[in-house]
C-alpha cells in the first residue's frame, strides 16, 4: 500500500504492463491513473496541496461518472494512449475544476446523486475525522463542507439523520426536492451531450458507424445525432444547422469525400465547436488530393474496432 499523490488516501501502485517507467495508481477516490515513476514534479509545477486536491476532485468526479482511467503527462496528446488511457495534462485537469458557485453546487449535487444506489438510500459521508469525502463536494476544509451540507438541508435538498442526541450532519437522506433538481441537471447534461456525426450515408459505412463511431460516442457518455436517422423530410439544411448549434462536438468522417461533411465540419468549427476528423485508411490519399486537412490531425482507421478504440480515446482526451 502506498498513498495517492492527489488525495493522499491509501492506494495501490503497480508497474504498468509494457511501460516499466510508468506507475499505475489505483485509488478508491481518484480511480486509476498512470504517472511516470520520476514523479509529478517532472511533468508539471504543481506542489501546492490545494492544486492536488482540485485534481483529486476531478479524477473522483470522473470515477463517479464511470469514466475510465487517465495517463498524466506534461501536455495533452490526443493522438496517443497508454494502455488505452488518454494522455491528459495536469493543467487541463485543473481547468475542469468548478469556478462559479452554480457550477460547484450543480456538480456537487450530481456527485451526491451518484453515491446512492437507490434514490432514497441514506448517505453517510466520511467527513468527521479527516474530510475524505469532501472530494465529492469540491470542498477541502471540513467547516466549508459542513456549511455547504447545512445549506442543502436549509434548502430542503437533504434531511439529516436524527439520533437521540440530535442529528448527524454527515449522514443524510436525499429528498424528493433533491431528485427533482438532479433530474433537471441530468437532462441538461444530456442536452450538452449531443455529438453530431457528419459522414457518408452509404451502406459500406454502416458497420463503421454502428461499431465504431456510435459505440465510441455512447461509451464516452454522449448521445450520437445523425440527421438521416431522424425524421427530417424537408429543410434538411436548416435542421442540420440547428442540430450542429445544439451539439457539444462533431465527428466529421471524410470517407467517401462527401461535400456535406466538409460543410458541416466547417460550420461547426466556425461556431467554435470541437471537431474530430476521421477517415478510412483506404480514403486518406484521395482526401489529401482534394483538400489539405493535415493540420486537423485525422484519426485514420482500418476496421470498426480500430475506429472505436481511437475515437473513444480521442473523445475522452478532448471533450470530457
Ligand atoms: Zn486519490
PDB file of C-alpha atoms and ligand atoms in Angstrom:
ATOM      1  CA  UNK A   1       0.000   0.000   0.000  1.00  0.00           C
ATOM      2  CA  UNK A   2       1.124   3.483  -0.842  1.00  0.00           C
ATOM      3  CA  UNK A   3      -0.580   6.870  -0.794  1.00  0.00           C
ATOM      4  CA  UNK A   4      -2.421   8.580  -3.597  1.00  0.00           C
ATOM      5  CA  UNK A   5      -0.452  11.539  -4.926  1.00  0.00           C
ATOM      6  CA  UNK A   6      -3.557  13.693  -5.127  1.00  0.00           C
ATOM      7  CA  UNK A   7      -5.956  12.783  -2.333  1.00  0.00           C
ATOM      8  CA  UNK A   8      -3.368  11.183  -0.041  1.00  0.00           C
ATOM      9  CA  UNK A   9      -5.612   8.230   0.786  1.00  0.00           C
ATOM     10  CA  UNK A  10      -4.150   4.752   0.760  1.00  0.00           C
ATOM     11  CA  UNK A  11      -3.929   3.350  -2.750  1.00  0.00           C
ATOM     12  CA  UNK A  12      -2.334   0.518  -4.715  1.00  0.00           C
ATOM     13  CA  UNK A  13       0.589   1.178  -7.030  1.00  0.00           C
ATOM     14  CA  UNK A  14       1.628  -1.219  -9.786  1.00  0.00           C
ATOM     15  CA  UNK A  15       4.136  -1.416 -12.588  1.00  0.00           C
ATOM     16  CA  UNK A  16       2.366  -0.606 -15.840  1.00  0.00           C
ATOM     17  CA  UNK A  17       2.452  -3.544 -18.276  1.00  0.00           C
ATOM     18  CA  UNK A  18       4.827  -2.851 -21.208  1.00  0.00           C
ATOM     19  CA  UNK A  19       5.695   0.580 -19.733  1.00  0.00           C
ATOM     20  CA  UNK A  20       8.115  -0.097 -16.933  1.00  0.00           C
ATOM     21  CA  UNK A  21       8.964   3.522 -16.393  1.00  0.00           C
ATOM     22  CA  UNK A  22       5.315   4.240 -15.545  1.00  0.00           C
ATOM     23  CA  UNK A  23       3.381   3.525 -12.378  1.00  0.00           C
ATOM     24  CA  UNK A  24      -0.317   2.737 -12.344  1.00  0.00           C
ATOM     25  CA  UNK A  25      -2.147   4.037  -9.282  1.00  0.00           C
ATOM     26  CA  UNK A  26      -5.474   2.612  -8.215  1.00  0.00           C
ATOM     27  CA  UNK A  27      -7.143   4.921  -5.723  1.00  0.00           C
ATOM     28  CA  UNK A  28     -10.594   4.409  -4.196  1.00  0.00           C
ATOM     29  CA  UNK A  29     -11.354   8.060  -4.933  1.00  0.00           C
ATOM     30  CA  UNK A  30      -9.249   9.132  -7.910  1.00  0.00           C
ATOM     31  CA  UNK A  31      -9.743   5.871  -9.802  1.00  0.00           C
ATOM     32  CA  UNK A  32      -6.934   4.601 -11.984  1.00  0.00           C
ATOM     33  CA  UNK A  33      -4.209   6.908 -13.235  1.00  0.00           C
ATOM     34  CA  UNK A  34      -0.811   6.426 -14.785  1.00  0.00           C
ATOM     35  CA  UNK A  35       2.179   8.567 -13.922  1.00  0.00           C
ATOM     36  CA  UNK A  36       5.891   8.459 -14.700  1.00  0.00           C
ATOM     37  CA  UNK A  37       7.989   6.987 -11.904  1.00  0.00           C
ATOM     38  CA  UNK A  38      10.056  10.147 -11.729  1.00  0.00           C
ATOM     39  CA  UNK A  39       7.008  11.774 -10.214  1.00  0.00           C
ATOM     40  CA  UNK A  40       4.567  14.589 -10.650  1.00  0.00           C
ATOM     41  CA  UNK A  41       7.193  17.334 -10.461  1.00  0.00           C
ATOM     42  CA  UNK A  42       8.723  16.126 -13.704  1.00  0.00           C
ATOM     43  CA  UNK A  43       5.551  16.830 -15.687  1.00  0.00           C
ATOM     44  CA  UNK A  44       4.157  19.949 -14.033  1.00  0.00           C
ATOM     45  CA  UNK A  45       4.851  22.657 -11.492  1.00  0.00           C
ATOM     46  CA  UNK A  46       2.246  21.618  -9.010  1.00  0.00           C
ATOM     47  CA  UNK A  47       3.433  21.483  -5.460  1.00  0.00           C
ATOM     48  CA  UNK A  48       0.554  23.194  -3.834  1.00  0.00           C
ATOM     49  CA  UNK A  49      -1.772  20.950  -1.800  1.00  0.00           C
ATOM     50  CA  UNK A  50      -4.807  22.876  -2.984  1.00  0.00           C
ATOM     51  CA  UNK A  51      -3.998  22.082  -6.637  1.00  0.00           C
ATOM     52  CA  UNK A  52      -3.555  18.421  -5.753  1.00  0.00           C
ATOM     53  CA  UNK A  53      -6.915  18.500  -4.028  1.00  0.00           C
ATOM     54  CA  UNK A  54      -8.547  20.040  -7.111  1.00  0.00           C
ATOM     55  CA  UNK A  55      -7.082  17.318  -9.334  1.00  0.00           C
ATOM     56  CA  UNK A  56      -8.329  14.656  -6.898  1.00  0.00           C
ATOM     57  CA  UNK A  57     -11.837  16.203  -7.123  1.00  0.00           C
ATOM     58  CA  UNK A  58     -11.850  15.993 -10.925  1.00  0.00           C
ATOM     59  CA  UNK A  59     -10.474  12.444 -11.001  1.00  0.00           C
ATOM     60  CA  UNK A  60     -13.035  11.430  -8.382  1.00  0.00           C
ATOM     61  CA  UNK A  61     -15.832  13.022 -10.401  1.00  0.00           C
ATOM     62  CA  UNK A  62     -14.651  11.097 -13.489  1.00  0.00           C
ATOM     63  CA  UNK A  63     -14.695   7.867 -11.492  1.00  0.00           C
ATOM     64  CA  UNK A  64     -18.222   8.548 -10.184  1.00  0.00           C
ATOM     65  CA  UNK A  65     -19.347   9.231 -13.747  1.00  0.00           C
ATOM     66  CA  UNK A  66     -17.997   5.818 -14.698  1.00  0.00           C
ATOM     67  CA  UNK A  67     -15.267   7.180 -16.977  1.00  0.00           C
ATOM     68  CA  UNK A  68     -12.079   5.172 -17.381  1.00  0.00           C
ATOM     69  CA  UNK A  69      -8.559   5.922 -16.190  1.00  0.00           C
ATOM     70  CA  UNK A  70      -6.202   8.586 -17.366  1.00  0.00           C
ATOM     71  CA  UNK A  71      -2.483   8.858 -18.128  1.00  0.00           C
ATOM     72  CA  UNK A  72      -1.000  12.106 -16.805  1.00  0.00           C
ATOM     73  CA  UNK A  73       1.537  13.905 -18.959  1.00  0.00           C
ATOM     74  CA  UNK A  74       3.032  17.348 -19.332  1.00  0.00           C
ATOM     75  CA  UNK A  75       0.714  18.031 -22.248  1.00  0.00           C
ATOM     76  CA  UNK A  76      -2.491  16.554 -23.604  1.00  0.00           C
ATOM     77  CA  UNK A  77      -1.796  14.354 -26.607  1.00  0.00           C
ATOM     78  CA  UNK A  78      -4.928  13.447 -28.496  1.00  0.00           C
ATOM     79  CA  UNK A  79      -3.117  11.050 -30.793  1.00  0.00           C
ATOM     80  CA  UNK A  80      -1.600   8.625 -28.325  1.00  0.00           C
ATOM     81  CA  UNK A  81      -2.766   6.493 -25.444  1.00  0.00           C
ATOM     82  CA  UNK A  82      -1.080   4.480 -22.734  1.00  0.00           C
ATOM     83  CA  UNK A  83      -2.800   1.160 -22.014  1.00  0.00           C
ATOM     84  CA  UNK A  84      -5.805   2.610 -23.834  1.00  0.00           C
ATOM     85  CA  UNK A  85      -5.992   5.553 -21.446  1.00  0.00           C
ATOM     86  CA  UNK A  86      -5.972   9.065 -22.892  1.00  0.00           C
ATOM     87  CA  UNK A  87      -2.914  11.231 -22.250  1.00  0.00           C
ATOM     88  CA  UNK A  88      -4.076  14.328 -20.441  1.00  0.00           C
ATOM     89  CA  UNK A  89      -2.087  17.195 -18.980  1.00  0.00           C
ATOM     90  CA  UNK A  90      -2.366  18.155 -15.346  1.00  0.00           C
ATOM     91  CA  UNK A  91      -3.218  21.725 -16.413  1.00  0.00           C
ATOM     92  CA  UNK A  92      -6.188  20.546 -18.455  1.00  0.00           C
ATOM     93  CA  UNK A  93      -7.459  18.595 -15.455  1.00  0.00           C
ATOM     94  CA  UNK A  94      -7.054  21.642 -13.210  1.00  0.00           C
ATOM     95  CA  UNK A  95      -9.025  23.745 -15.702  1.00  0.00           C
ATOM     96  CA  UNK A  96     -12.004  21.444 -15.210  1.00  0.00           C
ATOM     97  CA  UNK A  97     -12.329  22.416 -11.541  1.00  0.00           C
ATOM     98  CA  UNK A  98     -15.533  24.428 -10.977  1.00  0.00           C
ATOM     99  CA  UNK A  99     -15.067  28.150 -10.522  1.00  0.00           C
ATOM    100  CA  UNK A 100     -18.627  29.507 -10.479  1.00  0.00           C
ATOM    101  CA  UNK A 101     -20.902  28.961  -7.475  1.00  0.00           C
ATOM    102  CA  UNK A 102     -23.640  27.439  -9.645  1.00  0.00           C
ATOM    103  CA  UNK A 103     -21.137  25.012 -11.130  1.00  0.00           C
ATOM    104  CA  UNK A 104     -19.938  23.977  -7.642  1.00  0.00           C
ATOM    105  CA  UNK A 105     -23.487  23.423  -6.488  1.00  0.00           C
ATOM    106  CA  UNK A 106     -24.697  21.522  -9.553  1.00  0.00           C
ATOM    107  CA  UNK A 107     -21.686  19.254  -9.776  1.00  0.00           C
ATOM    108  CA  UNK A 108     -21.715  18.514  -6.032  1.00  0.00           C
ATOM    109  CA  UNK A 109     -25.428  17.603  -6.266  1.00  0.00           C
ATOM    110  CA  UNK A 110     -24.719  15.332  -9.221  1.00  0.00           C
ATOM    111  CA  UNK A 111     -21.870  13.672  -7.286  1.00  0.00           C
ATOM    112  CA  UNK A 112     -24.180  13.073  -4.322  1.00  0.00           C
ATOM    113  CA  UNK A 113     -26.758  11.528  -6.649  1.00  0.00           C
ATOM    114  CA  UNK A 114     -24.097   9.137  -7.936  1.00  0.00           C
ATOM    115  CA  UNK A 115     -23.264   7.983  -4.407  1.00  0.00           C
ATOM    116  CA  UNK A 116     -26.623   6.401  -3.772  1.00  0.00           C
ATOM    117  CA  UNK A 117     -27.504   3.140  -5.454  1.00  0.00           C
ATOM    118  CA  UNK A 118     -31.195   3.689  -4.803  1.00  0.00           C
ATOM    119  CA  UNK A 119     -32.732   7.169  -4.712  1.00  0.00           C
ATOM    120  CA  UNK A 120     -33.761   7.117  -1.074  1.00  0.00           C
ATOM    121  CA  UNK A 121     -30.791   5.374   0.489  1.00  0.00           C
ATOM    122  CA  UNK A 122     -29.181   7.061   3.458  1.00  0.00           C
ATOM    123  CA  UNK A 123     -25.808   8.533   2.524  1.00  0.00           C
ATOM    124  CA  UNK A 124     -23.021   8.576   5.061  1.00  0.00           C
ATOM    125  CA  UNK A 125     -20.053  10.722   4.181  1.00  0.00           C
ATOM    126  CA  UNK A 126     -16.679  10.014   5.677  1.00  0.00           C
ATOM    127  CA  UNK A 127     -16.009  13.523   6.962  1.00  0.00           C
ATOM    128  CA  UNK A 128     -15.983  13.653  10.685  1.00  0.00           C
ATOM    129  CA  UNK A 129     -12.335  12.746  11.206  1.00  0.00           C
ATOM    130  CA  UNK A 130     -10.480  13.660   8.042  1.00  0.00           C
ATOM    131  CA  UNK A 131     -12.903  15.061   5.459  1.00  0.00           C
ATOM    132  CA  UNK A 132     -12.071  12.331   2.918  1.00  0.00           C
ATOM    133  CA  UNK A 133     -15.448  12.662   1.238  1.00  0.00           C
ATOM    134  CA  UNK A 134     -15.038  16.411   0.867  1.00  0.00           C
ATOM    135  CA  UNK A 135     -13.850  15.450  -2.638  1.00  0.00           C
ATOM    136  CA  UNK A 136     -17.459  14.760  -3.617  1.00  0.00           C
ATOM    137  CA  UNK A 137     -18.342  18.338  -2.639  1.00  0.00           C
ATOM    138  CA  UNK A 138     -15.240  20.000  -4.160  1.00  0.00           C
ATOM    139  CA  UNK A 139     -14.504  21.326  -0.673  1.00  0.00           C
ATOM    140  CA  UNK A 140     -11.234  20.672   1.103  1.00  0.00           C
ATOM    141  CA  UNK A 141     -11.993  22.034   4.524  1.00  0.00           C
ATOM    142  CA  UNK A 142     -14.357  20.414   6.907  1.00  0.00           C
ATOM    143  CA  UNK A 143     -16.072  23.638   8.033  1.00  0.00           C
ATOM    144  CA  UNK A 144     -16.802  24.511   4.406  1.00  0.00           C
ATOM    145  CA  UNK A 145     -18.256  21.064   3.779  1.00  0.00           C
ATOM    146  CA  UNK A 146     -20.336  21.292   6.921  1.00  0.00           C
ATOM    147  CA  UNK A 147     -21.677  24.728   5.986  1.00  0.00           C
ATOM    148  CA  UNK A 148     -22.479  23.503   2.481  1.00  0.00           C
ATOM    149  CA  UNK A 149     -24.441  20.494   3.764  1.00  0.00           C
ATOM    150  CA  UNK A 150     -26.318  22.713   6.219  1.00  0.00           C
ATOM    151  CA  UNK A 151     -27.255  24.983   3.335  1.00  0.00           C
ATOM    152  CA  UNK A 152     -28.524  21.940   1.398  1.00  0.00           C
ATOM    153  CA  UNK A 153     -30.592  20.954   4.440  1.00  0.00           C
ATOM    154  CA  UNK A 154     -31.887  24.514   4.762  1.00  0.00           C
ATOM    155  CA  UNK A 155     -32.963  24.407   1.099  1.00  0.00           C
ATOM    156  CA  UNK A 156     -34.611  21.032   1.813  1.00  0.00           C
ATOM    157  CA  UNK A 157     -32.421  19.122  -0.642  1.00  0.00           C
ATOM    158  CA  UNK A 158     -31.258  16.778   2.126  1.00  0.00           C
ATOM    159  CA  UNK A 159     -32.555  15.755   5.538  1.00  0.00           C
ATOM    160  CA  UNK A 160     -30.055  14.994   8.283  1.00  0.00           C
ATOM    161  CA  UNK A 161     -30.246  11.710  10.116  1.00  0.00           C
ATOM    162  CA  UNK A 162     -31.834  12.144  13.544  1.00  0.00           C
ATOM    163  CA  UNK A 163     -30.270  10.408  16.514  1.00  0.00           C
ATOM    164  CA  UNK A 164     -31.274  10.637  20.154  1.00  0.00           C
ATOM    165  CA  UNK A 165     -28.697  13.333  20.870  1.00  0.00           C
ATOM    166  CA  UNK A 166     -29.740  15.492  17.927  1.00  0.00           C
ATOM    167  CA  UNK A 167     -28.711  14.948  14.307  1.00  0.00           C
ATOM    168  CA  UNK A 168     -25.669  13.781  12.343  1.00  0.00           C
ATOM    169  CA  UNK A 169     -24.610  16.346   9.752  1.00  0.00           C
ATOM    170  CA  UNK A 170     -22.636  13.858   7.654  1.00  0.00           C
ATOM    171  CA  UNK A 171     -25.438  11.250   7.468  1.00  0.00           C
ATOM    172  CA  UNK A 172     -28.438  12.266   5.417  1.00  0.00           C
ATOM    173  CA  UNK A 173     -31.220  11.366   3.109  1.00  0.00           C
ATOM    174  CA  UNK A 174     -31.778  12.899  -0.337  1.00  0.00           C
ATOM    175  CA  UNK A 175     -35.250  14.405  -0.542  1.00  0.00           C
ATOM    176  CA  UNK A 176     -37.733  14.378  -3.417  1.00  0.00           C
ATOM    177  CA  UNK A 177     -36.829  18.041  -3.978  1.00  0.00           C
ATOM    178  CA  UNK A 178     -33.191  16.963  -4.433  1.00  0.00           C
ATOM    179  CA  UNK A 179     -34.165  14.379  -7.067  1.00  0.00           C
ATOM    180  CA  UNK A 180     -36.320  16.885  -8.945  1.00  0.00           C
ATOM    181  CA  UNK A 181     -33.377  19.265  -9.205  1.00  0.00           C
ATOM    182  CA  UNK A 182     -30.960  16.485 -10.106  1.00  0.00           C
ATOM    183  CA  UNK A 183     -33.238  15.124 -12.797  1.00  0.00           C
ATOM    184  CA  UNK A 184     -33.246  18.544 -14.424  1.00  0.00           C
ATOM    185  CA  UNK A 185     -29.473  18.740 -14.161  1.00  0.00           C
ATOM    186  CA  UNK A 186     -29.172  15.296 -15.725  1.00  0.00           C
ATOM    187  CA  UNK A 187     -31.410  16.422 -18.583  1.00  0.00           C
ATOM    188  CA  UNK A 188     -29.207  19.474 -19.081  1.00  0.00           C
ATOM    189  CA  UNK A 189     -26.172  17.219 -19.041  1.00  0.00           C
ATOM    190  CA  UNK A 190     -27.775  15.084 -21.722  1.00  0.00           C
ATOM    191  CA  UNK A 191     -28.658  18.274 -23.610  1.00  0.00           C
ATOM    192  CA  UNK A 192     -24.996  19.179 -23.592  1.00  0.00           C
ATOM    193  CA  UNK A 193     -24.024  15.686 -24.530  1.00  0.00           C
ATOM    194  CA  UNK A 194     -25.094  15.633 -28.137  1.00  0.00           C
ATOM    195  CA  UNK A 195     -22.440  14.653 -30.614  1.00  0.00           C
ATOM    196  CA  UNK A 196     -23.250  15.362 -34.236  1.00  0.00           C
ATOM    197  CA  UNK A 197     -21.968  12.839 -36.765  1.00  0.00           C
ATOM    198  CA  UNK A 198     -21.266  14.121 -40.268  1.00  0.00           C
ATOM    199  CA  UNK A 199     -20.495  11.237 -42.606  1.00  0.00           C
ATOM    200  CA  UNK A 200     -21.261   9.428 -45.834  1.00  0.00           C
ATOM    201  CA  UNK A 201     -24.572   7.603 -45.551  1.00  0.00           C
ATOM    202  CA  UNK A 202     -23.556   4.651 -47.630  1.00  0.00           C
ATOM    203  CA  UNK A 203     -24.163   1.035 -46.778  1.00  0.00           C
ATOM    204  CA  UNK A 204     -20.416   0.406 -46.777  1.00  0.00           C
ATOM    205  CA  UNK A 205     -20.203   2.756 -43.789  1.00  0.00           C
ATOM    206  CA  UNK A 206     -22.902   1.131 -41.652  1.00  0.00           C
ATOM    207  CA  UNK A 207     -20.593  -1.118 -39.703  1.00  0.00           C
ATOM    208  CA  UNK A 208     -18.110   1.718 -39.138  1.00  0.00           C
ATOM    209  CA  UNK A 209     -20.940   3.831 -37.789  1.00  0.00           C
ATOM    210  CA  UNK A 210     -22.544   1.185 -35.595  1.00  0.00           C
ATOM    211  CA  UNK A 211     -19.459  -0.473 -34.123  1.00  0.00           C
ATOM    212  CA  UNK A 212     -17.055   2.427 -34.431  1.00  0.00           C
ATOM    213  CA  UNK A 213     -18.443   5.957 -34.247  1.00  0.00           C
ATOM    214  CA  UNK A 214     -21.745   5.366 -32.473  1.00  0.00           C
ATOM    215  CA  UNK A 215     -20.230   2.945 -29.972  1.00  0.00           C
ATOM    216  CA  UNK A 216     -17.340   5.318 -29.130  1.00  0.00           C
ATOM    217  CA  UNK A 217     -19.689   8.287 -28.610  1.00  0.00           C
ATOM    218  CA  UNK A 218     -22.018   6.291 -26.373  1.00  0.00           C
ATOM    219  CA  UNK A 219     -19.271   4.692 -24.307  1.00  0.00           C
ATOM    220  CA  UNK A 220     -17.743   8.093 -23.688  1.00  0.00           C
ATOM    221  CA  UNK A 221     -21.137   9.140 -22.271  1.00  0.00           C
ATOM    222  CA  UNK A 222     -22.530  11.162 -25.199  1.00  0.00           C
ATOM    223  CA  UNK A 223     -25.548  10.874 -27.439  1.00  0.00           C
ATOM    224  CA  UNK A 224     -24.886  10.423 -31.162  1.00  0.00           C
ATOM    225  CA  UNK A 225     -27.006  12.523 -33.527  1.00  0.00           C
ATOM    226  CA  UNK A 226     -27.126  11.589 -37.212  1.00  0.00           C
ATOM    227  CA  UNK A 227     -29.580  13.505 -39.327  1.00  0.00           C
ATOM    228  CA  UNK A 228     -30.504  10.723 -41.747  1.00  0.00           C
ATOM    229  CA  UNK A 229     -31.606   8.562 -38.849  1.00  0.00           C
ATOM    230  CA  UNK A 230     -34.073  11.155 -37.720  1.00  0.00           C
ATOM    231  CA  UNK A 231     -37.339  12.053 -39.213  1.00  0.00           C
ATOM    232  CA  UNK A 232     -36.495  15.049 -41.369  1.00  0.00           C
ATOM    233  CA  UNK A 233     -38.087  15.146 -44.761  1.00  0.00           C
ATOM    234  CA  UNK A 234     -37.671  18.747 -45.700  1.00  0.00           C
ATOM    235  CA  UNK A 235     -35.454  21.703 -44.956  1.00  0.00           C
ATOM    236  CA  UNK A 236     -32.632  19.363 -44.145  1.00  0.00           C
ATOM    237  CA  UNK A 237     -30.082  22.152 -44.218  1.00  0.00           C
ATOM    238  CA  UNK A 238     -31.928  24.180 -41.597  1.00  0.00           C
ATOM    239  CA  UNK A 239     -32.242  21.108 -39.441  1.00  0.00           C
ATOM    240  CA  UNK A 240     -28.573  20.314 -39.799  1.00  0.00           C
ATOM    241  CA  UNK A 241     -27.638  23.833 -38.801  1.00  0.00           C
ATOM    242  CA  UNK A 242     -29.989  23.726 -35.809  1.00  0.00           C
ATOM    243  CA  UNK A 243     -28.554  20.375 -34.715  1.00  0.00           C
ATOM    244  CA  UNK A 244     -24.960  21.493 -35.050  1.00  0.00           C
ATOM    245  CA  UNK A 245     -25.745  24.594 -32.979  1.00  0.00           C
ATOM    246  CA  UNK A 246     -27.095  22.356 -30.200  1.00  0.00           C
ATOM    247  CA  UNK A 247     -24.257  19.870 -30.310  1.00  0.00           C
ATOM    248  CA  UNK A 248     -21.293  19.711 -27.967  1.00  0.00           C
ATOM    249  CA  UNK A 249     -18.871  18.418 -30.582  1.00  0.00           C
ATOM    250  CA  UNK A 250     -18.882  16.998 -34.072  1.00  0.00           C
ATOM    251  CA  UNK A 251     -17.340  13.921 -35.647  1.00  0.00           C
ATOM    252  CA  UNK A 252     -16.518  14.522 -39.311  1.00  0.00           C
ATOM    253  CA  UNK A 253     -15.775  11.337 -41.191  1.00  0.00           C
ATOM    254  CA  UNK A 254     -14.273  12.055 -44.607  1.00  0.00           C
ATOM    255  CA  UNK A 255     -14.515   8.537 -46.030  1.00  0.00           C
ATOM    256  CA  UNK A 256     -16.183   8.799 -49.427  1.00  0.00           C
ATOM    257  CA  UNK A 257     -15.347  12.543 -49.554  1.00  0.00           C
ATOM    258  CA  UNK A 258     -18.863  13.908 -49.282  1.00  0.00           C
ATOM    259  CA  UNK A 259     -19.165  17.651 -49.699  1.00  0.00           C
ATOM    260  CA  UNK A 260     -21.775  17.830 -46.924  1.00  0.00           C
ATOM    261  CA  UNK A 261     -19.190  16.625 -44.424  1.00  0.00           C
ATOM    262  CA  UNK A 262     -16.797  19.439 -45.356  1.00  0.00           C
ATOM    263  CA  UNK A 263     -19.620  21.946 -44.972  1.00  0.00           C
ATOM    264  CA  UNK A 264     -20.765  20.605 -41.617  1.00  0.00           C
ATOM    265  CA  UNK A 265     -17.224  20.407 -40.214  1.00  0.00           C
ATOM    266  CA  UNK A 266     -16.523  23.969 -41.328  1.00  0.00           C
ATOM    267  CA  UNK A 267     -19.770  25.245 -39.878  1.00  0.00           C
ATOM    268  CA  UNK A 268     -19.103  23.563 -36.511  1.00  0.00           C
ATOM    269  CA  UNK A 269     -15.537  24.924 -36.446  1.00  0.00           C
ATOM    270  CA  UNK A 270     -16.914  28.391 -37.139  1.00  0.00           C
ATOM    271  CA  UNK A 271     -19.172  28.055 -34.100  1.00  0.00           C
ATOM    272  CA  UNK A 272     -16.158  27.141 -32.006  1.00  0.00           C
ATOM    273  CA  UNK A 273     -17.213  23.514 -31.553  1.00  0.00           C
ATOM    274  CA  UNK A 274     -14.617  20.811 -31.185  1.00  0.00           C
ATOM    275  CA  UNK A 275     -14.416  18.770 -34.404  1.00  0.00           C
ATOM    276  CA  UNK A 276     -12.821  15.328 -34.539  1.00  0.00           C
ATOM    277  CA  UNK A 277     -11.735  14.281 -38.033  1.00  0.00           C
ATOM    278  CA  UNK A 278     -11.745  10.641 -39.046  1.00  0.00           C
ATOM    279  CA  UNK A 279     -11.134   8.864 -42.352  1.00  0.00           C
ATOM    280  CA  UNK A 280     -10.814   5.286 -43.584  1.00  0.00           C
ATOM    281  CA  UNK A 281      -7.275   4.256 -44.423  1.00  0.00           C
ATOM    282  CA  UNK A 282      -8.415   3.488 -47.978  1.00  0.00           C
ATOM    283  CA  UNK A 283      -9.559   7.112 -48.437  1.00  0.00           C
ATOM    284  CA  UNK A 284      -6.719   9.083 -46.900  1.00  0.00           C
ATOM    285  CA  UNK A 285      -4.773   9.560 -50.167  1.00  0.00           C
ATOM    286  CA  UNK A 286      -7.889  10.676 -52.042  1.00  0.00           C
ATOM    287  CA  UNK A 287      -8.664  13.097 -49.266  1.00  0.00           C
ATOM    288  CA  UNK A 288      -5.192  14.640 -49.464  1.00  0.00           C
ATOM    289  CA  UNK A 289      -5.665  15.212 -53.205  1.00  0.00           C
ATOM    290  CA  UNK A 290      -8.827  17.199 -52.668  1.00  0.00           C
ATOM    291  CA  UNK A 291      -8.274  19.103 -49.532  1.00  0.00           C
ATOM    292  CA  UNK A 292      -5.492  19.912 -47.163  1.00  0.00           C
ATOM    293  CA  UNK A 293      -6.840  18.875 -43.803  1.00  0.00           C
ATOM    294  CA  UNK A 294      -3.465  17.727 -42.458  1.00  0.00           C
ATOM    295  CA  UNK A 295      -3.474  20.444 -39.842  1.00  0.00           C
ATOM    296  CA  UNK A 296      -6.510  18.760 -38.312  1.00  0.00           C
ATOM    297  CA  UNK A 297      -4.824  15.547 -37.306  1.00  0.00           C
ATOM    298  CA  UNK A 298      -7.106  12.836 -38.642  1.00  0.00           C
ATOM    299  CA  UNK A 299      -7.850   9.585 -36.961  1.00  0.00           C
ATOM    300  CA  UNK A 300      -7.030   7.098 -39.703  1.00  0.00           C
ATOM    301  CA  UNK A 301      -8.639   3.706 -39.207  1.00  0.00           C
ATOM    302  CA  UNK A 302      -8.813   0.254 -40.672  1.00  0.00           C
ATOM    303  CA  UNK A 303     -11.618  -1.636 -39.023  1.00  0.00           C
ATOM    304  CA  UNK A 304     -14.666  -0.576 -36.991  1.00  0.00           C
ATOM    305  CA  UNK A 305     -12.867  -1.835 -33.853  1.00  0.00           C
ATOM    306  CA  UNK A 306      -9.804   0.234 -34.687  1.00  0.00           C
ATOM    307  CA  UNK A 307     -12.028   3.285 -35.222  1.00  0.00           C
ATOM    308  CA  UNK A 308     -13.874   2.662 -31.963  1.00  0.00           C
ATOM    309  CA  UNK A 309     -10.698   2.469 -29.907  1.00  0.00           C
ATOM    310  CA  UNK A 310      -9.027   5.532 -31.391  1.00  0.00           C
ATOM    311  CA  UNK A 311     -12.165   7.642 -31.398  1.00  0.00           C
ATOM    312  CA  UNK A 312     -13.149   6.715 -27.853  1.00  0.00           C
ATOM    313  CA  UNK A 313      -9.740   7.757 -26.569  1.00  0.00           C
ATOM    314  CA  UNK A 314      -9.819  10.950 -28.589  1.00  0.00           C
ATOM    315  CA  UNK A 315     -13.261  11.909 -27.224  1.00  0.00           C
ATOM    316  CA  UNK A 316     -12.165  11.233 -23.636  1.00  0.00           C
ATOM    317  CA  UNK A 317      -8.990  13.262 -24.098  1.00  0.00           C
ATOM    318  CA  UNK A 318     -10.581  16.152 -25.975  1.00  0.00           C
ATOM    319  CA  UNK A 319     -14.100  16.644 -24.804  1.00  0.00           C
ATOM    320  CA  UNK A 320     -14.568  15.454 -21.227  1.00  0.00           C
TER     321      UNK A 320
HETATM  322 ZN1  LIG B   1      -6.689   9.553  -4.768  1.00  0.00          ZN
END
